[in-house]
Structure formats: structure tokens, C-alpha cells
Amino acid sequence: MKEDLRFVIKNFIYFLLYGVVCALVLGCIYLDIKYFKYLPERGFVERAQELLICVSASVFLWLAWKKNKSGLWLVGGFLACMFIRELDIVFDKIFHGAWAYVAIPVACLCILKAWKNGFKETVASLAEFMRAQAFTRLTTGLLTVMVFSRLIGYKPMWKLAMGKHYYWSVKFIVEEGTELFGYSIIFLAAVEYACYLLSQKEDTN
């Protein structure tokens, strides 16, 4: 009974957190429209995206180091590369595509850190993560960012739907808002898994 109640309360809390996430997304969009009349490259939405993916990557990299979970180096490294990609507007001031020259060394470093602990331990720690609820949330967030936001922001589809009334800022708001929602889910997954691993430590002590 206690376990069931704890499970229900936990998932209800996550339901409320998703509500907060929706409010965050709409709030950032509102602020961009209010102050800039559209979604600029360095507006509230873009900065919120960068902050969330940066924190998410940092959490997984910290867990990989703190808990010696080599598989999490791969997860954190992948998210770190996504963060670097989000900063492409900054790296493009050097030259177009410069972000890749930063992301590749980061990816290689994380792969080497995972390889250092051995293939068996890496697979074991990845399997442990994939069994957790946080993995499902992370996958949902990644699919939202990398697939759904791209599909819903497909320009020809918007032009077909809106015809002569097509206005690029409407498409951009929907696309970037969806992307921010995905990054928020990734952030929740990182926090959830951090709480899970840290509670394990408390239980063993």
C-alpha cells in the first residue's frame, strides 16, 4: 500500500512538473513576442534552450564522474554536443560550422572516458539507466527536439497550409516552442535520474 501510494504521489508530482514546463515554454514565447515582436536568435526561448541542455549535460557528466558510471559519459557527451550545436550562432562568428570542431573533441573525450572503464561496465551502466523511468523521459525529450520539432517546423508544410497568408514568425514560434518543450523534458529526466542515483547512495549508507 505504501509503495503504491508513493508511486502515485511521485507520478502526480511529475504531472505537475510537466504543467510547470508548459508554463515555462509559453512564458518564454510570450516574453520574446512582447519585447521583440518575434523569436530572435538570442531571445528568451533560445537562451532557455541553451540553459536547459547545458544543465542536463552537466548533470549526466557529473553523475558519470561522481558515481563512476561510464555509460553516462556517453549520455552526457551526447547532450554536451547538442549544447554546442545550439551555440552555432556564436561559433559561426569564427566560421560557418565551427561548432563541429568543438563538438568532435568533446565527443571523443567522453567516448575515451567510457572506454577506460571497459566495455562490460559501460554496457551495464547504460542498461541500468535504460531500465529507469528517466530514460523514457529522456527519449521523449530527444524525439521532441530532434524529430517532432523539425517536422512541425517544415516550411513547405506551413506554406501549403497558410498559402498567401504564410508568415515565417508563426512557424518559428511553433518550432522553437516545441524544441524548448523537448529540452525541458530532457532536463526533468536528468534531474530525476540524479535523484534516483543519489537516493541509492543514501539507502546503502
XYZ file of N, CA and C in Angstrom:
615
model
N 0.832 -1.203 0.000
C 0.000 0.000 0.000
C 0.871 1.260 0.000
N 1.887 1.282 0.861
C 2.766 2.443 0.941
C 3.537 2.661 -0.356
N 3.987 1.542 -0.942
C 4.735 1.631 -2.206
C 3.843 2.164 -3.323
N 2.603 1.696 -3.360
C 1.669 2.163 -4.387
C 1.374 3.649 -4.213
N 1.161 4.063 -2.955
C 0.868 5.462 -2.674
C 2.058 6.345 -3.048
N 3.250 5.881 -2.715
C 4.455 6.623 -3.057
C 4.596 6.762 -4.580
N 4.269 5.689 -5.289
C 4.351 5.700 -6.757
C 3.347 6.683 -7.350
N 2.119 6.682 -6.818
C 1.079 7.593 -7.302
C 1.470 9.041 -7.044
N 1.964 9.332 -5.847
C 2.370 10.693 -5.489
C 3.519 11.165 -6.376
N 4.483 10.270 -6.581
C 5.641 10.604 -7.412
C 5.212 10.990 -8.827
N 4.334 10.203 -9.423
C 3.913 10.478 -10.791
C 2.989 11.687 -10.873
N 2.243 11.951 -9.797
C 1.428 13.160 -9.755
C 2.317 14.393 -9.709
N 3.418 14.300 -8.980
C 4.376 15.404 -8.927
C 4.952 15.673 -10.313
N 5.263 14.583 -11.038
C 5.779 14.758 -12.392
C 4.727 15.373 -13.314
N 3.474 15.037 -13.082
C 2.389 15.655 -13.849
C 2.378 17.162 -13.618
N 2.545 17.571 -12.358
C 2.592 18.991 -12.039
C 3.819 19.657 -12.658
N 4.943 18.934 -12.662
C 6.163 19.480 -13.253
C 5.999 19.709 -14.752
N 5.297 18.797 -15.415
C 5.034 18.986 -16.837
C 4.167 20.226 -17.056
N 3.269 20.476 -16.130
C 2.476 21.702 -16.208
C 3.353 22.935 -16.077
N 4.320 22.871 -15.158
C 5.271 23.974 -14.989
C 6.084 24.164 -16.266
N 6.480 23.045 -16.878
C 7.246 23.098 -18.130
C 6.443 23.818 -19.211
N 5.179 23.473 -19.345
C 4.323 24.127 -20.343
C 4.230 25.624 -20.082
N 4.128 25.995 -18.799
C 4.067 27.407 -18.438
C 5.380 28.107 -18.776
N 6.503 27.410 -18.564
C 7.817 27.972 -18.901
C 7.923 28.248 -20.399
N 7.513 27.273 -21.194
C 7.589 27.418 -22.649
C 6.745 28.604 -23.113
N 5.490 28.633 -22.672
C 4.593 29.709 -23.093
C 5.064 31.062 -22.566
N 5.641 31.055 -21.357
C 6.151 32.298 -20.782
C 7.300 32.874 -21.582
N 8.224 32.025 -21.986
C 9.368 32.476 -22.792
C 8.913 32.989 -24.150
N 7.970 32.281 -24.771
C 7.436 32.728 -26.059
C 6.752 34.093 -25.904
N 5.968 34.233 -24.839
C 5.269 35.495 -24.588
C 6.253 36.650 -24.428
N 7.330 36.419 -23.659
C 8.313 37.476 -23.419
C 9.025 37.879 -24.713
N 9.357 36.891 -25.546
C 10.004 37.206 -26.819
C 9.082 38.047 -27.712
N 7.817 37.644 -27.774
C 6.871 38.374 -28.623
C 6.612 39.776 -28.060
N 6.522 39.851 -26.738
C 6.223 41.140 -26.092
C 7.351 42.150 -26.308
N 8.603 41.673 -26.138
C 9.726 42.607 -26.191
C 10.397 42.691 -27.564
N 10.278 41.629 -28.373
C 10.960 41.634 -29.670
C 9.998 41.516 -30.856
N 8.716 41.232 -30.576
C 7.689 41.051 -31.607
C 7.853 39.769 -32.416
N 8.894 39.004 -32.148
C 9.132 37.699 -32.777
C 10.129 36.951 -31.904
N 10.626 35.784 -32.359
C 11.590 34.994 -31.589
C 12.994 35.208 -32.158
N 13.794 36.086 -31.533
C 15.139 36.349 -32.042
C 16.101 35.214 -31.692
N 17.258 35.214 -32.357
C 18.258 34.163 -32.121
C 18.782 34.179 -30.694
N 18.812 35.340 -30.060
C 19.319 35.442 -28.690
C 18.221 35.883 -27.733
N 17.000 35.439 -27.971
C 15.887 35.812 -27.114
C 15.715 34.869 -25.935
N 14.579 35.005 -25.252
C 14.311 34.200 -24.056
C 14.209 32.708 -24.379
N 13.543 32.374 -25.480
C 13.366 30.971 -25.849
C 14.711 30.311 -26.128
N 15.548 30.953 -26.936
C 16.850 30.382 -27.285
C 17.738 30.240 -26.062
N 17.746 31.234 -25.209
C 18.588 31.173 -24.009
C 18.084 30.105 -23.030
N 16.768 29.942 -22.946
C 16.215 28.886 -22.093
C 16.606 27.508 -22.627
N 16.573 27.346 -23.953
C 17.002 26.086 -24.557
C 18.454 25.780 -24.200
N 19.322 26.761 -24.366
C 20.743 26.575 -24.086
C 20.974 26.251 -22.612
N 20.273 26.960 -21.728
C 20.441 26.725 -20.298
C 20.015 25.315 -19.911
N 18.865 24.875 -20.402
C 18.336 23.559 -20.036
C 19.220 22.423 -20.538
N 19.685 22.501 -21.789
C 20.511 21.406 -22.317
C 21.898 21.441 -21.688
N 22.396 22.628 -21.339
C 23.693 22.733 -20.662
C 23.632 22.089 -19.282
N 22.594 22.411 -18.521
C 22.438 21.834 -17.183
C 22.234 20.320 -17.277
N 21.437 19.872 -18.239
C 21.174 18.439 -18.405
C 22.462 17.672 -18.694
N 23.258 18.200 -19.631
C 24.538 17.563 -19.954
C 25.450 17.551 -18.738
N 25.494 18.656 -18.012
C 26.361 18.754 -16.826
C 25.957 17.753 -15.759
N 24.651 17.558 -15.581
C 24.162 16.594 -14.581
C 24.635 15.183 -14.913
N 24.473 14.771 -16.166
C 24.875 13.414 -16.547
C 26.393 13.239 -16.488
N 27.151 14.257 -16.876
C 28.612 14.168 -16.792
C 29.063 14.122 -15.334
N 28.391 14.884 -14.489
C 28.720 14.863 -13.066
C 28.395 13.503 -12.450
N 27.260 12.926 -12.812
C 26.888 11.602 -12.324
C 27.882 10.539 -12.797
N 28.336 10.672 -14.057
C 29.313 9.726 -14.593
C 30.596 9.752 -13.778
N 31.011 10.950 -13.382
C 32.233 11.104 -12.582
C 32.003 10.719 -11.122
N 30.923 11.211 -10.544
C 30.655 11.009 -9.117
C 30.340 9.552 -8.791
N 29.523 8.911 -9.624
C 29.078 7.541 -9.358
C 29.855 6.497 -10.155
N 30.855 6.958 -10.913
C 31.681 6.059 -11.726
C 30.815 5.201 -12.661
N 29.893 5.851 -13.339
C 29.012 5.181 -14.300
C 29.493 5.533 -15.708
N 30.309 4.681 -16.282
C 30.948 5.026 -17.550
C 29.946 5.211 -18.682
N 28.830 4.506 -18.640
C 27.825 4.667 -19.680
C 27.247 6.073 -19.714
N 27.241 6.743 -18.558
C 26.692 8.092 -18.501
C 27.608 9.118 -19.153
N 28.898 8.752 -19.332
C 29.778 9.639 -20.105
C 29.255 9.776 -21.530
N 28.723 8.695 -22.070
C 28.190 8.726 -23.429
C 26.926 9.574 -23.504
N 26.051 9.419 -22.494
C 24.812 10.204 -22.460
C 25.133 11.687 -22.296
N 25.999 11.987 -21.307
C 26.371 13.375 -21.064
C 27.110 13.984 -22.240
N 27.979 13.188 -22.884
C 28.713 13.681 -24.038
C 27.802 14.013 -25.209
N 26.808 13.160 -25.426
C 25.846 13.404 -26.499
C 25.078 14.697 -26.241
N 24.626 14.893 -25.006
C 23.892 16.117 -24.666
C 24.803 17.343 -24.740
N 26.078 17.160 -24.364
C 27.031 18.272 -24.461
C 27.218 18.702 -25.916
N 27.260 17.734 -26.825
C 27.371 18.054 -28.254
C 26.122 18.778 -28.747
N 24.954 18.404 -28.210
C 23.726 19.118 -28.562
C 23.797 20.562 -28.077
N 24.356 20.765 -26.890
C 24.513 22.119 -26.350
C 25.436 22.950 -27.239
N 26.543 22.352 -27.643
C 27.489 23.051 -28.522
C 26.812 23.406 -29.846
N 26.002 22.485 -30.354
C 25.273 22.742 -31.598
C 24.309 23.916 -31.443
N 23.712 24.043 -30.255
C 22.795 25.154 -30.014
C 23.524 26.493 -30.038
N 24.843 26.458 -29.815
C 25.640 27.686 -29.808
C 26.228 27.989 -31.176
N 25.678 27.383 -32.217
C 26.251 27.544 -33.553
C 26.305 29.000 -34.001
N 25.338 29.815 -33.515
C 25.338 31.226 -33.906
C 26.576 31.942 -33.372
N 27.077 31.470 -32.225
C 28.296 32.038 -31.645
C 29.519 31.554 -32.420
N 29.584 30.250 -32.674
C 30.732 29.685 -33.385
C 30.771 30.138 -34.843
N 29.617 30.456 -35.415
C 29.579 30.901 -36.808
C 30.279 32.250 -36.991
N 30.496 32.966 -35.888
C 31.232 34.223 -35.973
C 32.702 33.960 -36.285
N 33.165 32.741 -35.953
C 34.532 32.331 -36.304
C 34.538 31.907 -37.764
N 33.769 30.890 -38.079
C 33.481 30.484 -39.450
C 32.318 29.506 -39.408
N 31.628 29.358 -40.535
C 30.434 28.521 -40.573
C 30.794 27.058 -40.301
N 30.089 26.453 -39.334
C 30.339 25.053 -38.986
C 31.430 24.864 -37.955
N 31.892 25.963 -37.352
C 32.978 25.860 -36.365
C 32.570 25.049 -35.142
N 31.263 24.986 -34.873
C 30.793 24.255 -33.695
C 31.217 22.784 -33.746
N 31.296 22.212 -34.942
C 31.651 20.794 -35.092
C 33.074 20.532 -34.622
N 33.959 21.524 -34.780
C 35.350 21.366 -34.377
C 35.514 21.405 -32.853
N 34.477 21.851 -32.176
C 34.453 21.800 -30.712
C 33.734 20.544 -30.243
N 32.640 20.203 -30.917
C 31.824 19.050 -30.518
C 32.565 17.731 -30.714
N 33.324 17.601 -31.788
C 34.016 16.332 -32.060
C 35.022 15.979 -30.969
N 35.895 16.916 -30.532
C 36.808 16.582 -29.419
C 36.072 16.235 -28.125
N 34.967 16.934 -27.853
C 34.170 16.636 -26.654
C 33.612 15.217 -26.735
N 33.082 14.858 -27.894
C 32.538 13.511 -28.093
C 33.634 12.451 -27.924
N 34.785 12.702 -28.516
C 35.905 11.743 -28.421
C 36.378 11.587 -26.985
N 36.435 12.690 -26.253
C 36.858 12.638 -24.853
C 35.897 11.796 -24.019
N 34.597 11.987 -24.214
C 33.600 11.228 -23.455
C 33.631 9.744 -23.827
N 33.857 9.448 -25.108
C 33.968 8.050 -25.538
C 35.189 7.391 -24.904
N 36.295 8.124 -24.848
C 37.520 7.589 -24.219
C 37.318 7.357 -22.722
N 36.596 8.276 -22.062
C 36.310 8.108 -20.633
C 35.465 6.865 -20.399
N 34.507 6.620 -21.278
C 33.674 5.421 -21.143
C 34.486 4.169 -21.445
N 35.323 4.237 -22.468
C 36.142 3.091 -22.871
C 37.140 2.709 -21.786
N 37.590 3.693 -21.022
C 38.598 3.477 -19.979
C 38.123 2.487 -18.928
N 36.839 2.508 -18.626
C 36.279 1.610 -17.609
C 35.898 0.245 -18.165
N 36.053 0.077 -19.449
C 35.775 -1.234 -20.037
C 34.384 -1.315 -20.660
N 34.293 -2.129 -21.672
C 33.040 -2.286 -22.418
C 31.932 -2.860 -21.540
N 32.283 -3.833 -20.704
C 31.287 -4.508 -19.874
C 30.626 -3.548 -18.904
N 31.431 -2.727 -18.239
C 30.884 -1.796 -17.252
C 30.057 -0.719 -17.948
N 30.500 -0.290 -19.124
C 29.771 0.732 -19.873
C 28.385 0.235 -20.256
N 28.326 -0.982 -20.779
C 27.035 -1.569 -21.159
C 26.143 -1.748 -19.930
N 26.742 -2.193 -18.823
C 25.967 -2.423 -17.591
C 25.353 -1.123 -17.071
N 26.134 -0.039 -17.071
C 25.618 1.236 -16.563
C 24.595 1.842 -17.522
N 24.785 1.619 -18.826
C 23.777 2.069 -19.790
C 22.473 1.296 -19.620
N 22.588 -0.012 -19.415
C 21.394 -0.844 -19.212
C 20.652 -0.420 -17.954
N 21.409 -0.081 -16.905
C 20.791 0.379 -15.658
C 20.004 1.666 -15.899
N 20.591 2.560 -16.671
C 19.910 3.818 -16.980
C 18.665 3.578 -17.828
N 18.771 2.684 -18.791
C 17.652 2.429 -19.697
C 16.475 1.756 -19.005
N 16.726 1.105 -17.879
C 15.638 0.490 -17.115
C 14.891 1.512 -16.264
N 15.471 2.667 -16.071
C 14.863 3.696 -15.227
C 13.823 4.490 -16.011
N 12.843 5.055 -15.286
C 11.817 5.888 -15.924
C 12.422 7.102 -16.601
N 13.554 7.567 -16.057
C 14.201 8.756 -16.615
C 14.608 8.545 -18.067
N 14.940 7.318 -18.432
C 15.339 7.047 -19.813
C 14.170 7.269 -20.768
N 12.984 6.853 -20.350
C 11.793 7.069 -21.185
C 11.546 8.557 -21.370
N 11.711 9.328 -20.305
C 11.508 10.772 -20.406
C 12.587 11.392 -21.306
N 13.832 10.932 -21.147
C 14.915 11.451 -21.977
C 14.659 11.154 -23.453
N 14.227 9.935 -23.739
C 13.924 9.555 -25.122
C 12.804 10.414 -25.689
N 11.780 10.652 -24.885
C 10.668 11.509 -25.323
C 11.164 12.915 -25.642
N 12.017 13.437 -24.767
C 12.561 14.769 -24.990
C 13.422 14.847 -26.235
N 14.263 13.835 -26.449
C 15.132 13.812 -27.625
C 14.326 13.719 -28.919
N 13.304 12.880 -28.900
C 12.446 12.759 -30.089
C 11.711 14.068 -30.371
N 11.307 14.753 -29.312
C 10.621 16.038 -29.483
C 11.547 17.066 -30.114
N 12.801 17.112 -29.625
C 13.768 18.095 -30.123
C 14.259 17.748 -31.523
N 14.651 16.495 -31.718
C 15.365 16.114 -32.934
C 14.457 15.688 -34.091
N 13.224 15.290 -33.770
C 12.333 14.812 -34.827
C 11.078 15.680 -34.941
N 10.284 15.715 -33.860
C 8.980 16.369 -33.961
C 9.106 17.861 -34.238
N 10.030 18.556 -33.550
C 10.156 19.995 -33.772
C 10.600 20.299 -35.199
N 11.411 19.402 -35.770
C 11.857 19.599 -37.156
C 10.701 19.366 -38.137
N 9.918 18.327 -37.861
C 8.800 18.016 -38.748
C 7.729 19.096 -38.687
N 7.437 19.555 -37.475
C 6.375 20.557 -37.340
C 6.841 21.925 -37.847
N 8.172 22.086 -37.958
C 8.707 23.333 -38.485
C 9.065 23.261 -39.957
N 8.574 22.232 -40.645
C 8.869 22.038 -42.066
C 8.193 23.138 -42.889
N 9.002 24.011 -43.475
C 8.489 25.202 -44.150
C 7.475 24.911 -45.264
N 7.744 23.970 -46.171
C 6.756 23.706 -47.236
C 5.377 23.331 -46.712
N 5.342 22.629 -45.560
C 4.055 22.256 -44.977
C 3.288 23.508 -44.537
N 4.005 24.458 -43.907
C 3.362 25.686 -43.454
C 2.891 26.531 -44.634
N 3.704 26.578 -45.682
C 3.313 27.342 -46.872
C 2.090 26.730 -47.540
N 2.032 25.384 -47.526
C 0.878 24.704 -48.101
C -0.370 24.982 -47.287
N -0.222 25.003 -45.953
C -1.374 25.201 -45.061
C -1.852 26.648 -45.052
N -0.912 27.609 -45.105
C -1.264 29.013 -44.949
C -1.357 29.777 -46.266
N -0.792 29.188 -47.323
C -0.873 29.840 -48.627
C -0.278 31.228 -48.624
N -1.002 32.172 -49.179
C -0.501 33.545 -49.280
C -0.432 34.243 -47.921
N -1.063 33.618 -46.909
C -1.031 34.194 -45.560
C 0.151 33.679 -44.741
N 1.053 32.922 -45.399
C 2.217 32.371 -44.688
C 3.056 33.497 -44.109
N 3.388 33.334 -42.828
C 4.265 34.294 -42.158
C 5.285 33.496 -41.359
N 6.573 33.678 -41.649
C 7.615 32.816 -41.109
C 7.680 32.812 -39.583
N 7.326 33.928 -38.949
C 7.457 34.014 -37.496
C 6.497 33.061 -36.777
N 5.331 32.789 -37.391
C 4.371 31.854 -36.787
C 4.973 30.451 -36.759
N 5.526 30.035 -37.903
C 6.193 28.727 -37.983
C 7.338 28.647 -36.980
N 8.110 29.724 -36.871
C 9.278 29.759 -35.996
C 8.869 29.640 -34.529
N 7.770 30.292 -34.165
C 7.277 30.224 -32.790
C 6.897 28.792 -32.424
N 6.158 28.129 -33.315
C 5.737 26.750 -33.062
C 6.951 25.813 -32.985
N 7.865 25.964 -33.940
C 9.036 25.084 -33.999
C 9.934 25.250 -32.769
N 10.287 26.489 -32.459
C 11.193 26.745 -31.335
C 10.509 26.476 -29.991
N 9.205 26.731 -29.916
C 8.468 26.425 -28.688
C 8.433 24.932 -28.425
N 8.224 24.148 -29.480
C 8.241 22.690 -29.350
C 9.625 22.198 -28.935
N 10.657 22.807 -29.504
C 12.030 22.435 -29.158
C 12.321 22.731 -27.688
N 11.862 23.872 -27.215
C 12.060 24.227 -25.806
C 11.341 23.237 -24.895
N 10.149 22.814 -25.295
C 9.414 21.815 -24.518
C 10.228 20.521 -24.424
N 10.827 20.101 -25.547
C 11.650 18.895 -25.546
C 12.855 19.019 -24.633
N 13.514 20.165 -24.667
C 14.672 20.381 -23.794
C 14.259 20.368 -22.323
N 13.066 20.844 -22.052
C 12.566 20.838 -20.674
C 12.360 19.403 -20.173
N 11.855 18.535 -21.050
C 11.660 17.134 -20.680
C 13.018 16.455 -20.439
N 14.000 16.767 -21.272
C 15.350 16.229 -21.079
C 15.900 16.665 -19.726
N 15.667 17.921 -19.382
C 16.113 18.440 -18.090
C 15.457 17.693 -16.934
N 14.144 17.453 -17.036
C 13.441 16.703 -15.995
C 14.000 15.287 -15.867
N 14.342 14.675 -16.990
C 14.915 13.326 -16.976
C 16.261 13.320 -16.261
N 17.085 14.336 -16.521
C 18.395 14.423 -15.869
C 18.246 14.589 -14.366
N 17.347 15.456 -13.953
C 17.121 15.682 -12.514
C 16.568 14.420 -11.855
N 15.623 13.774 -12.531
C 15.026 12.558 -11.980
C 16.074 11.467 -11.778
N 16.938 11.277 -12.767
C 17.935 10.207 -12.644
C 18.988 10.555 -11.610
N 19.310 11.828 -11.484
C 20.251 12.248 -10.441
C 19.674 11.945 -9.058
N 18.406 12.253 -8.858
C 17.747 11.962 -7.576
C 17.732 10.459 -7.307
N 17.509 9.678 -8.364
C 17.470 8.222 -8.233
C 18.824 7.676 -7.781
N 19.904 8.107 -8.432
C 21.226 7.596 -8.078
C 21.667 8.097 -6.691
N 21.362 9.331 -6.385
C 21.759 9.862 -5.084
C 20.961 9.217 -3.951
N 19.709 8.868 -4.197
C 18.912 8.171 -3.179
C 19.440 6.769 -2.960
N 20.008 6.154 -4.006
C 20.634 4.845 -3.839
C 21.783 4.925 -2.863
N 22.543 5.991 -2.958
C 23.674 6.179 -2.054
C 23.198 6.303 -0.617
N 22.098 7.055 -0.441
C 21.554 7.232 0.897
C 21.073 5.896 1.483
N 20.472 5.061 0.616
C 19.962 3.787 1.087
C 21.088 2.853 1.553
N 22.251 2.904 0.856
C 23.336 1.981 1.192
C 24.076 2.419 2.440
N 23.947 3.710 2.770
C 24.586 4.181 3.996
C 23.647 4.006 5.185
